[in-house]
Coordinates of C-alpha atoms in Angstrom, one line a residue:
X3 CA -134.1 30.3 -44.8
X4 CA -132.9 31.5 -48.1
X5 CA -133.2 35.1 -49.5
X6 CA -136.4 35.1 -52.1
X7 CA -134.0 35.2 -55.0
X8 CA -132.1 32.2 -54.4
X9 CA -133.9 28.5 -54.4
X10 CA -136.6 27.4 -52.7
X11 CA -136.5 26.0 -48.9
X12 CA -139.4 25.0 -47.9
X13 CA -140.4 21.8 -46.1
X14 CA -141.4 19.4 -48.7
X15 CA -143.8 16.1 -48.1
X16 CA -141.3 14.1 -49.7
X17 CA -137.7 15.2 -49.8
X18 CA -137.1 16.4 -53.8
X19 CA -134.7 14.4 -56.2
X20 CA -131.4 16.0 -56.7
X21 CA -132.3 17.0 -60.5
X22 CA -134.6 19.8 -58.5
X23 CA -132.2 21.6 -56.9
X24 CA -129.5 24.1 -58.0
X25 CA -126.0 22.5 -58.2
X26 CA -124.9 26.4 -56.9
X27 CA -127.2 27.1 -54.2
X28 CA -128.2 23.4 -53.5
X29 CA -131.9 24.6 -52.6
X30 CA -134.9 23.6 -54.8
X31 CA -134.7 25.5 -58.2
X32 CA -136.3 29.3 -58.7
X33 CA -137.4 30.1 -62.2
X34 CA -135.3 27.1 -63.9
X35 CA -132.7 27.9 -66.7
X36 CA -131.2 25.3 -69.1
X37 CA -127.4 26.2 -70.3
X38 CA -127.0 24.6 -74.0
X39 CA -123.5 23.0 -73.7
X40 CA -124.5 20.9 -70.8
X41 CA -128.0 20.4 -70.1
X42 CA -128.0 21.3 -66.4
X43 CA -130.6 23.5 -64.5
X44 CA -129.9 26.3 -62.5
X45 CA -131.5 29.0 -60.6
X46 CA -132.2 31.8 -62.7
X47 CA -130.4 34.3 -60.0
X48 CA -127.4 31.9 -59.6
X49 CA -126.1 31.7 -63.2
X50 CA -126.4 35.2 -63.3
X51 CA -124.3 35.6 -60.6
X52 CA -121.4 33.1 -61.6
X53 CA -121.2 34.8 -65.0
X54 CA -121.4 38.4 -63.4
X55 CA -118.4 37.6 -61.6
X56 CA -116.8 34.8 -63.4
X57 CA -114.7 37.1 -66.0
X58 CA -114.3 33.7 -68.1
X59 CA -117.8 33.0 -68.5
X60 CA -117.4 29.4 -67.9
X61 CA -120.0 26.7 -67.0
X62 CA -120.1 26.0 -63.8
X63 CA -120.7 22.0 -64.5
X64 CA -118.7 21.6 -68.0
X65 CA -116.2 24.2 -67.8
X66 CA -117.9 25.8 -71.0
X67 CA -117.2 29.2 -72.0
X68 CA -119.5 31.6 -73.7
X69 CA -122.5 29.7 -73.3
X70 CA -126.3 30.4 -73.1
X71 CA -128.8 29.5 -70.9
X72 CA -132.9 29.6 -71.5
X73 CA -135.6 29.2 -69.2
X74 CA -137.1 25.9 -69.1
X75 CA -140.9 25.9 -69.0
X76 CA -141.7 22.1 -68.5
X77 CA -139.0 21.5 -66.3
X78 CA -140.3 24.9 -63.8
X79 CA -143.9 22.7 -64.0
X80 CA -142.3 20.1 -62.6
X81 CA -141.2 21.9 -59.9
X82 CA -144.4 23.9 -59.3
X83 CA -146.0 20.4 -58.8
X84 CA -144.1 19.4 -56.3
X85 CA -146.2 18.7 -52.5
X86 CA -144.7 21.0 -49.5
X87 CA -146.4 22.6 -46.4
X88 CA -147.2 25.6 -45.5
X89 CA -144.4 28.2 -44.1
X90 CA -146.3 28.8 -41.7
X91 CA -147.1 25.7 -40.3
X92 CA -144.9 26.5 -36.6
X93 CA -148.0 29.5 -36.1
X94 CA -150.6 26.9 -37.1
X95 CA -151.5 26.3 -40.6
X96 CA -152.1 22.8 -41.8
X97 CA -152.2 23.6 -45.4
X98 CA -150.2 21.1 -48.0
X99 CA -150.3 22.1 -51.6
X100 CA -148.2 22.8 -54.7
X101 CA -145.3 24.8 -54.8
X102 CA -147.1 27.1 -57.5
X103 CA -149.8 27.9 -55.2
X104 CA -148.0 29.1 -52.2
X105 CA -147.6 32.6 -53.5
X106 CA -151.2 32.3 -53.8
X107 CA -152.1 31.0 -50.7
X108 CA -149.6 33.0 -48.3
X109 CA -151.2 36.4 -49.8
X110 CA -152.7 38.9 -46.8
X111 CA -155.6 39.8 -49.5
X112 CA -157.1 36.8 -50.7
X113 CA -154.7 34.0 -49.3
X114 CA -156.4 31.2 -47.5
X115 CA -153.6 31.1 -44.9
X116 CA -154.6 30.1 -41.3
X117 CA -151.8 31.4 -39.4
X118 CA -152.1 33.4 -36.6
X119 CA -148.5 36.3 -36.1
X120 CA -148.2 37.5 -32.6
X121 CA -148.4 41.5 -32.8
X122 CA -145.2 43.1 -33.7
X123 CA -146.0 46.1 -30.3
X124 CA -146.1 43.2 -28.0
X125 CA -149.4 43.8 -27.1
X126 CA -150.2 39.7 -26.9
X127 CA -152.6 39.6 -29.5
X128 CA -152.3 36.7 -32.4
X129 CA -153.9 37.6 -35.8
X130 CA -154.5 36.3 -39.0
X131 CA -152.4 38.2 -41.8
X132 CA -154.9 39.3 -43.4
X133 CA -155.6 41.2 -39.9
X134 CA -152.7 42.1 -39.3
X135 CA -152.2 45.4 -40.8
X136 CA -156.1 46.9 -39.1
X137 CA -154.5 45.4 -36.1
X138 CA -151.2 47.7 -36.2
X139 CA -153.3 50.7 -37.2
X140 CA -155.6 50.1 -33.9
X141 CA -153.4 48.5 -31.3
X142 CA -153.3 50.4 -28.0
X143 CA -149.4 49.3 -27.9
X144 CA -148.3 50.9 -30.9
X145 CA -146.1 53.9 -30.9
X146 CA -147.8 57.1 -30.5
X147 CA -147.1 60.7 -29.6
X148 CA -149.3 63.7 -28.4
X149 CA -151.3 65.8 -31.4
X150 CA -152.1 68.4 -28.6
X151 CA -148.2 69.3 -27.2
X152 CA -146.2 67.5 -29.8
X153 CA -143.5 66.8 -27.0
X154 CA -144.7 63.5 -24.8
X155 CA -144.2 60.2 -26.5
X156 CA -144.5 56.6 -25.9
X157 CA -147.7 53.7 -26.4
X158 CA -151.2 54.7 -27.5
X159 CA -152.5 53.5 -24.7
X160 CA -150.4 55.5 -22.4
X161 CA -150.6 58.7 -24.1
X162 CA -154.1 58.6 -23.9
X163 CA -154.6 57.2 -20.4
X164 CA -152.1 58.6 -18.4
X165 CA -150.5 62.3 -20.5
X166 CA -154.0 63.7 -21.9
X167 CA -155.8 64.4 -19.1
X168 CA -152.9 66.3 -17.7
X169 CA -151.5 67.7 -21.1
X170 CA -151.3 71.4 -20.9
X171 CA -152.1 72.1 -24.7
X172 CA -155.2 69.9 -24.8
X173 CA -158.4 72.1 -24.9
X174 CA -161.0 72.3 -22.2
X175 CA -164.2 74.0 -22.3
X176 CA -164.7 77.1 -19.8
X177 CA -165.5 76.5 -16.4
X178 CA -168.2 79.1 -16.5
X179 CA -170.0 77.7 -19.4
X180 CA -169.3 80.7 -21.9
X181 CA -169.0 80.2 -25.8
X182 CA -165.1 80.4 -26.1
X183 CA -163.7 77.4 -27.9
X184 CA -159.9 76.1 -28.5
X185 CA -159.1 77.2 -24.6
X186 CA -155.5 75.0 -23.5
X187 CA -155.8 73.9 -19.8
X188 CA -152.9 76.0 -19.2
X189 CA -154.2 78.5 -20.2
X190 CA -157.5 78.3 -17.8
X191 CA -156.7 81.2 -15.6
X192 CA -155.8 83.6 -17.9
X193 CA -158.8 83.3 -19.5
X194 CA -160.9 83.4 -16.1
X195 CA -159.5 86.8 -16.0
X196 CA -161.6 88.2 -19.4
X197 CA -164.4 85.8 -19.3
X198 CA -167.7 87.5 -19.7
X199 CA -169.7 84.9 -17.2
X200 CA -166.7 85.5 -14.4
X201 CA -168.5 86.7 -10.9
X202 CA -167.2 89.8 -9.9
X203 CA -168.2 91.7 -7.0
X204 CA -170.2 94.8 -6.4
X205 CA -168.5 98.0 -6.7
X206 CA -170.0 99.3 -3.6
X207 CA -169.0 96.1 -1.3
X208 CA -167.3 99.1 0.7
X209 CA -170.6 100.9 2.0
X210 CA -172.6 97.1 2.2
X211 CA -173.2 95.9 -0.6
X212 CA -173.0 92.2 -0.9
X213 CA -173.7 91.2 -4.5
X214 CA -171.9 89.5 -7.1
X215 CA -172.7 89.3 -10.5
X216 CA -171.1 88.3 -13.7
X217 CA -169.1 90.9 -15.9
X218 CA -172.4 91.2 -18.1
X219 CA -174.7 92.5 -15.5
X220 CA -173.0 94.5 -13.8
X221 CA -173.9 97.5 -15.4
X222 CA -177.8 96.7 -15.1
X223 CA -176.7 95.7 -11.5
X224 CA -175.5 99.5 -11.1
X225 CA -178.3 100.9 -12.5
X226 CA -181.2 98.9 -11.0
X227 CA -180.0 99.0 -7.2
X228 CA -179.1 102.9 -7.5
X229 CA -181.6 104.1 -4.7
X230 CA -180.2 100.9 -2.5
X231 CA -176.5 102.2 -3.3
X232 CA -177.2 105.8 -2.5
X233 CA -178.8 105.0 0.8
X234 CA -176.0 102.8 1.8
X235 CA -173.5 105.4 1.0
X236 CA -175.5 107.8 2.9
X237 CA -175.7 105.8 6.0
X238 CA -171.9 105.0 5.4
X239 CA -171.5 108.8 5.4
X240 CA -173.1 109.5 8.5
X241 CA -171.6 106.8 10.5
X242 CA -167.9 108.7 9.2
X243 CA -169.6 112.1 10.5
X244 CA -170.3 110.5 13.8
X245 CA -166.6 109.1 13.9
X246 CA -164.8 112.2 12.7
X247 CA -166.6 113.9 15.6
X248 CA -165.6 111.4 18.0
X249 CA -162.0 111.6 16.7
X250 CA -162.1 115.4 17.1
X251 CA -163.1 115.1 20.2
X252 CA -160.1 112.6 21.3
X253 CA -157.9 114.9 19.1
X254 CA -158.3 117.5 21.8
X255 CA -158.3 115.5 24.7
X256 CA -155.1 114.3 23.5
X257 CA -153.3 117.7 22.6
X258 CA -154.5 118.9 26.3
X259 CA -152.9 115.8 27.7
X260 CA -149.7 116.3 25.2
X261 CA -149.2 119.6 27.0
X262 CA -149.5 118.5 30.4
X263 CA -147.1 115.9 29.1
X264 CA -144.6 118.7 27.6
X265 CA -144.9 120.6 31.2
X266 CA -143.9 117.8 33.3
X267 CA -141.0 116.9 30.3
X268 CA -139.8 120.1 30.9
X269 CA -140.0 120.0 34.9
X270 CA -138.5 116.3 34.7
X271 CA -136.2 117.8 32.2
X272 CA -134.1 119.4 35.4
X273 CA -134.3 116.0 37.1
X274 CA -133.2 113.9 34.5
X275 CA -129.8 116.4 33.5
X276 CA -129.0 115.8 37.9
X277 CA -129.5 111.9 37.1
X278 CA -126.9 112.5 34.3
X279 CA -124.7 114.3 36.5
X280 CA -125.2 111.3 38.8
X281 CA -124.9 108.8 35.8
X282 CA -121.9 110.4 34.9
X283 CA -120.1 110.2 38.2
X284 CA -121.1 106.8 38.7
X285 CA -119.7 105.4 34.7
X286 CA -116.8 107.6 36.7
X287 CA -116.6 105.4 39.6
X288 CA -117.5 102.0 37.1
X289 CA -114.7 102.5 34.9
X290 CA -112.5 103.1 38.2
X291 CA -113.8 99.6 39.6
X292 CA -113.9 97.9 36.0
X293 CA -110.1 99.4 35.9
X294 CA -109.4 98.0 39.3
X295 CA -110.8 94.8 38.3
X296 CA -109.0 94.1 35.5
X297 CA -105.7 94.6 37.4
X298 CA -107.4 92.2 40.4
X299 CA -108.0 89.9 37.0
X300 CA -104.5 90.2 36.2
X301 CA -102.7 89.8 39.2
X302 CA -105.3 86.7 40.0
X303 CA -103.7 85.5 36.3
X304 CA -100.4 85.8 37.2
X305 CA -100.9 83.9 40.6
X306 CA -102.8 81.2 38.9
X307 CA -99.6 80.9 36.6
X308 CA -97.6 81.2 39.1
X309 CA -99.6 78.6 40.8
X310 CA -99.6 76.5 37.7
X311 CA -96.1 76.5 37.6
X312 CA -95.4 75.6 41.0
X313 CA -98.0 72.7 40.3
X314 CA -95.7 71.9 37.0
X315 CA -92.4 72.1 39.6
X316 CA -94.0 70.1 41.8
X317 CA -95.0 67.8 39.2
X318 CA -91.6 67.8 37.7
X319 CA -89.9 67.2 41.5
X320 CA -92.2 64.4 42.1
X321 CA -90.7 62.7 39.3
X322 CA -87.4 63.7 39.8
X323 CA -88.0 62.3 43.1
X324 CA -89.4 59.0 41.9
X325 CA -86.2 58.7 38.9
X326 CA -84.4 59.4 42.5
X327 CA -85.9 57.1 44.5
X328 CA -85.7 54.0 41.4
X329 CA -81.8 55.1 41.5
X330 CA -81.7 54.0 44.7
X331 CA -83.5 51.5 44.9
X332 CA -81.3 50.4 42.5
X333 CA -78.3 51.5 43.8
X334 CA -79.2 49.9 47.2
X335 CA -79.4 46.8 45.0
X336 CA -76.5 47.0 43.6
X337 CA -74.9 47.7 47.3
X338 CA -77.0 44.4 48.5
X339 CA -75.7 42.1 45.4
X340 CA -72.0 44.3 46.0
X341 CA -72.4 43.5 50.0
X342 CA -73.2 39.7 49.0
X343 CA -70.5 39.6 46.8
X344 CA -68.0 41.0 49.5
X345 CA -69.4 38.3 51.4
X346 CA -68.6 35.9 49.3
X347 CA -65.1 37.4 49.0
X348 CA -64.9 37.6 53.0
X349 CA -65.7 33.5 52.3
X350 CA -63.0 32.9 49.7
X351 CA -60.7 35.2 51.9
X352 CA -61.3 33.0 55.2
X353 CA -60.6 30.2 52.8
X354 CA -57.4 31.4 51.6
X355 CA -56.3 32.6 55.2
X356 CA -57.4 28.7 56.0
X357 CA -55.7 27.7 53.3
X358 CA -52.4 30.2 54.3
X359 CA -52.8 28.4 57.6
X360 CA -52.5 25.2 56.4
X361 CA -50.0 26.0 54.0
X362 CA -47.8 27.9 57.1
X363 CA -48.3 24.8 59.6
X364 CA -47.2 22.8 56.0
X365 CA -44.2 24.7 55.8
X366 CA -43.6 24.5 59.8
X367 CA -43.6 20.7 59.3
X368 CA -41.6 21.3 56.0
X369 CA -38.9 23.4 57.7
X370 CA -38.9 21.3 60.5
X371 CA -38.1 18.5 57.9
X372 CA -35.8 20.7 56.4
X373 CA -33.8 21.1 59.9
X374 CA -34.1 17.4 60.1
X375 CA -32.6 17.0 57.2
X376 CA -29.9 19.7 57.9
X377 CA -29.0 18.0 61.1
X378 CA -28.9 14.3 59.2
X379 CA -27.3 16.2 56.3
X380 CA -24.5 17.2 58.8
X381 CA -24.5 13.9 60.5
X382 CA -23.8 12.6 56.8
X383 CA -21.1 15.4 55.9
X384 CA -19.1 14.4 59.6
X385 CA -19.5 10.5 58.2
X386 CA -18.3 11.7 55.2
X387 CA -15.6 13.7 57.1
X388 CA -15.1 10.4 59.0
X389 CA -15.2 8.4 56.4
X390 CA -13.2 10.7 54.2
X391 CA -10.3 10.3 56.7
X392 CA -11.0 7.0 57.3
X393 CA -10.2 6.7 53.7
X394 CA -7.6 9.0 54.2
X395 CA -6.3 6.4 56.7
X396 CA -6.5 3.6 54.4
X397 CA -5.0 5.7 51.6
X398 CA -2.0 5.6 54.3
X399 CA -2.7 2.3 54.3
X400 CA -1.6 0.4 51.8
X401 CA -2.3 -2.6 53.0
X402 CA -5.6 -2.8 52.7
X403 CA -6.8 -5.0 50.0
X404 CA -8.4 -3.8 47.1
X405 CA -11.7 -5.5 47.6
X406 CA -12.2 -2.9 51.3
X407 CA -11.2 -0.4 48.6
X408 CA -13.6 -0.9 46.3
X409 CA -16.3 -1.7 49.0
X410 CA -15.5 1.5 50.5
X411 CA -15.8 3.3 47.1
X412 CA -19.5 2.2 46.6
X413 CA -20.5 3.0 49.8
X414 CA -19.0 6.2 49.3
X415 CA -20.9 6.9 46.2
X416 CA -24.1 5.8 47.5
X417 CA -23.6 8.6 50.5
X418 CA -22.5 10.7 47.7
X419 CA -25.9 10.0 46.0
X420 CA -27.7 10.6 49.5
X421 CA -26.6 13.5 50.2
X422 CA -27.4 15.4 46.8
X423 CA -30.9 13.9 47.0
X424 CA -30.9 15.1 50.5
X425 CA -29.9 18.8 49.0
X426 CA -32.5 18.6 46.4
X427 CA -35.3 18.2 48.6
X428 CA -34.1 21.2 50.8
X429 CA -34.2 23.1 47.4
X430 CA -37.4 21.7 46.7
X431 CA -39.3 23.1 50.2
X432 CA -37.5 26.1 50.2
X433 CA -39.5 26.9 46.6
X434 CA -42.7 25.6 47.8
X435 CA -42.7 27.7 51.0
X436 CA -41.5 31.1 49.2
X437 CA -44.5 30.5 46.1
X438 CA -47.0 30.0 49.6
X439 CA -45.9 33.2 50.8
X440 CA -45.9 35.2 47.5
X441 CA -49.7 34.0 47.3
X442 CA -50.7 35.1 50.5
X443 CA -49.1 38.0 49.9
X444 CA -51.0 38.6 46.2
X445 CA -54.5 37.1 49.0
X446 CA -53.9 40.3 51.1
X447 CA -53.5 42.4 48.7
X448 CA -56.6 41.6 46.8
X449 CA -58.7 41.8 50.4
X450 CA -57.5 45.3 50.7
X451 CA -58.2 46.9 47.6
X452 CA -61.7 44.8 48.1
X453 CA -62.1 46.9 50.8
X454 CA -60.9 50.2 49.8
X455 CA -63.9 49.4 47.1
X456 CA -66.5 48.8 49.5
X457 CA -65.4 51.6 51.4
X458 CA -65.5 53.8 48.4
X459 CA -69.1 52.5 47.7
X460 CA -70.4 53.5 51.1
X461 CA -69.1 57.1 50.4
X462 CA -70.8 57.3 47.3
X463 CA -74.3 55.6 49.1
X464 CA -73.8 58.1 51.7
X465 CA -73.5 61.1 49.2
X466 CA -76.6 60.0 47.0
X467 CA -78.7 59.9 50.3
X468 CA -77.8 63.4 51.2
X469 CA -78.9 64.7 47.9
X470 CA -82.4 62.7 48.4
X471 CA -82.6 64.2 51.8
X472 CA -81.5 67.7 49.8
X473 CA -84.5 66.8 47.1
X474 CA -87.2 66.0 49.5
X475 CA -86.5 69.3 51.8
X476 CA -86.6 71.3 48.6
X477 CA -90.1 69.1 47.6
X478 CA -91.2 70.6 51.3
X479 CA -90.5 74.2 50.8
X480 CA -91.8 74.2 47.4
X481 CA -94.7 72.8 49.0
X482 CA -95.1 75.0 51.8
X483 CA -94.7 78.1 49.2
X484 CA -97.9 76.2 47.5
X485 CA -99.9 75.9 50.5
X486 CA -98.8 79.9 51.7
X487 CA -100.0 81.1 48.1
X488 CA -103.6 79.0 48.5
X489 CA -104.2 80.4 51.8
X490 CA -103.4 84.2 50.6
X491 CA -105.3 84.1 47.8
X492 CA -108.0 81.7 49.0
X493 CA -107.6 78.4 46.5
X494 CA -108.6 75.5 47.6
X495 CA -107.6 73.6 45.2
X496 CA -105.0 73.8 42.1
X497 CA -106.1 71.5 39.9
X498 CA -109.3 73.7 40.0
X499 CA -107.4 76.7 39.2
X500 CA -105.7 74.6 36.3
X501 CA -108.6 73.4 34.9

């Protein structure tokens, strides 16, 4: 809704012509002025406004400058007349009227208004306006602070409720009924203390009296009870007669006894400077023991660390003799997979001395084919001889026809041709039989440096079990030297004496 200055915006029974409202604020016009160049209506607050800060002064409508505007009487009827509803009809008022009599009819006094306003503290209450304003001044809801100790704050209703009866500055009356007035409640006790109507009791409670009385009568108290006070005072000084000579009486007794007490001090006296003596002699012969003992304590320390360190050598031997024993367990694996392995070699060696074999009975049969081949070789060298002087013979011969000659020839160079085949298979075994024996030379060799291996590994086996057998003989005297020290000094156990 629009401010109260600018037009009206209310809801109208029948929406108003456009001639009604302000062509500025666009609402229904407030207090109607007419400029003179134009003719056009405005709100009276609007045209003010455009020329307070339009430095031209220039109709809003015509463009107009330094123009005047009046207010319009006939035309600001016509807008009082128009029909609306009340502006309060969302809290309930049905009212429908003229827009001249809503100022009339919205006012808290003597408006006819039926609209009920929810209180502004919240306390759920809906009033009339005209109520509204007893309603604030009463509701228990509304903001409220002690009169009595000006310090608590909050709603009436819990000041009141909940902080007065407990406020410390609020005044009570006296608890004994006298006339003081204005008395805080902190201040209760202090004034029990001076109150005139406080009991008090009797100043002679000590000899029997049991009276109490306020502080107002108890100087007529004193004075009317006199021969009762003076009677229990002289009763009360008889019984302390009696009991002084009873105490006198036990005073002597006592100094009587305190001397027979002081005679046998002084004869016990003697007794007690012997027991002393004796005291002394025996803190003497303590100090001796507790001396002693210490050194007992200290040699029993040093055994127990001694015994603690044999524990820890044993300890420390038990694993050297485990890292010992996983050595050679995996040294004796590595002599098993070294032992398999010289099997295996002992295999491959039968197979090359099987293989030599063969290779030896090959080169018998080879050199026997070679001696063959000698002998035919020198079977073929006397042909040759024979034929050579057979050719020799036909040379001498002349004779002989040149076809024998040429015959002869080829079968010459065909024997020629035999014979150095013949040679180059001699050549041939010769190399075979010489590469045979090189290998089973290069055979033996390797077999023997196989077993100068092995042989070395069984020397080095041999030495590592002597220093196990070295280690577990030291483990046994160490041991012993454990058990001799238990049995001297009566340990049972040393994990005991560790612990």
């Amino acid at each position: 809704m629009a401010s109260d200055q600018d037009g009206f915006d209310y809801d109208f029974v029948e929406p108003p012509d456009e001639e009604y409202k302000c062509p500025i604020c666009l609402l229904v016009l407030r207090d109607p002025h007419q400029t003179e160049c134009c003719g056009n209506h405005f709100c009276q607050r609007c045209i003010r406004k455009q020329l307070d800060t339009s430095p031209s002064m220039v109709c809003p409508m015509c463009r107009v400058s330094n123009f005047t505007t009046v207010l319009d009487k006939f035309f600001l009827r016509k807008v009082h007349s128009l029909k609306l509803r009340c502006p309060e009809l969302s809290n309930g008022c049905p009212w429908v009227g003229e827009l001249g009599d809503v100022k009339r009819h919205l006012d808290p006094v003597s408006g006819q208004c039926s609209a009920v306003f929810p209180c502004k503290y919240d306390c759920g209450q809906r009033l009339l306006a005209a109520n509204l304003t007893a309603h604030f001044a009463e509701c228990d809801h509304r903001p409220y602070r002690c009169d009595y100790c000006l310090d608590f704050s909050g709603t009436y209703a819990e000041v009141v409720r909940d902080h007065v009866p407990v406020c410390p500055r609020y005044p009570v009356p006296c608890p004994n009924g006298c006339n003081a007035k204005g008395i805080q409640r902190a201040s209760v006790q202090r004034h029990l203390t001076r109150c005139p109507l406080s009991m008090v009791e009797c100043e002679y409670k000590q000899v029997g009296c049991t009276a109490k009385i306020n502080k107002q009568g108890v100087a007529s108290h004193l004075s009317k009870k006199m021969p009762q006070h003076l009677k229990l005072a002289y009763s009360a000084y008889v019984q302390l007669s009696h009991l002084h000579h009873r105490e006198s009486a036990e005073v002597e007794s006592l100094k009587q006894k305190l001397t027979l007490a002081e005679a046998e001090l002084s004869h016990k006296g003697s007794d007690l400077a012997s027991i002393q003596q004796r005291v002394t002699v025996q803190d003497r012969e303590i100090k001796g023991y507790i001396s002693q003992t210490q050194t007992l304590q200290a040699e029993l320390n040093a055994v127990h660390s001694q015994v603690q360190e044999q524990v820890k050598i044993k300890n420390e031997l038990q694993q050297v003799i485990q890292k010992q024993s996983k050595q050679l367990s995996s040294q004796q694996l590595s002599v098993q997979s070294l032992q398999d392995k010289l099997k295996a070699r002992d295999f491959e060696v039968k197979e090359y001395v099987a293989q030599v074999k063969s290779l030896q009975t090959d080169l018998k049969t080879v050199q026997s084919q070679a001696q063959s081949h000698l002998k035919s070789n020198e079977k073929l060298q006397q042909e040759v001889c024979a034929h050579r002087s057979q050719i020799k013979s036909l040379q001498n011969n002349k004779v002989l026809t040149s076809q024998i000659v040429a015959a002869q020839k080829s079968d010459i160079e065909q024997l020629r041709i035999d014979i150095e085949e013949k040679d180059l298979e001699l050549l041939c075994s010769e190399s075979t039989i010489q590469e045979l024996i090189a290998r089973m030379g290069a055979l033996q060799q390797s077999l023997k440096e196989k077993d100068d291996l092995l042989c070395s590994m069984n020397s080095s086996l041999e030495g590592r079990m002597a220093e196990v057998r070295t280690l577990e003989q030291s483990v046994a005297l160490r041991e012993e030297q454990l058990h001799a020290l238990q049995a001297k000094y009566g340990i049972n156990e040393p994990d005991c004496i560790i612990a």
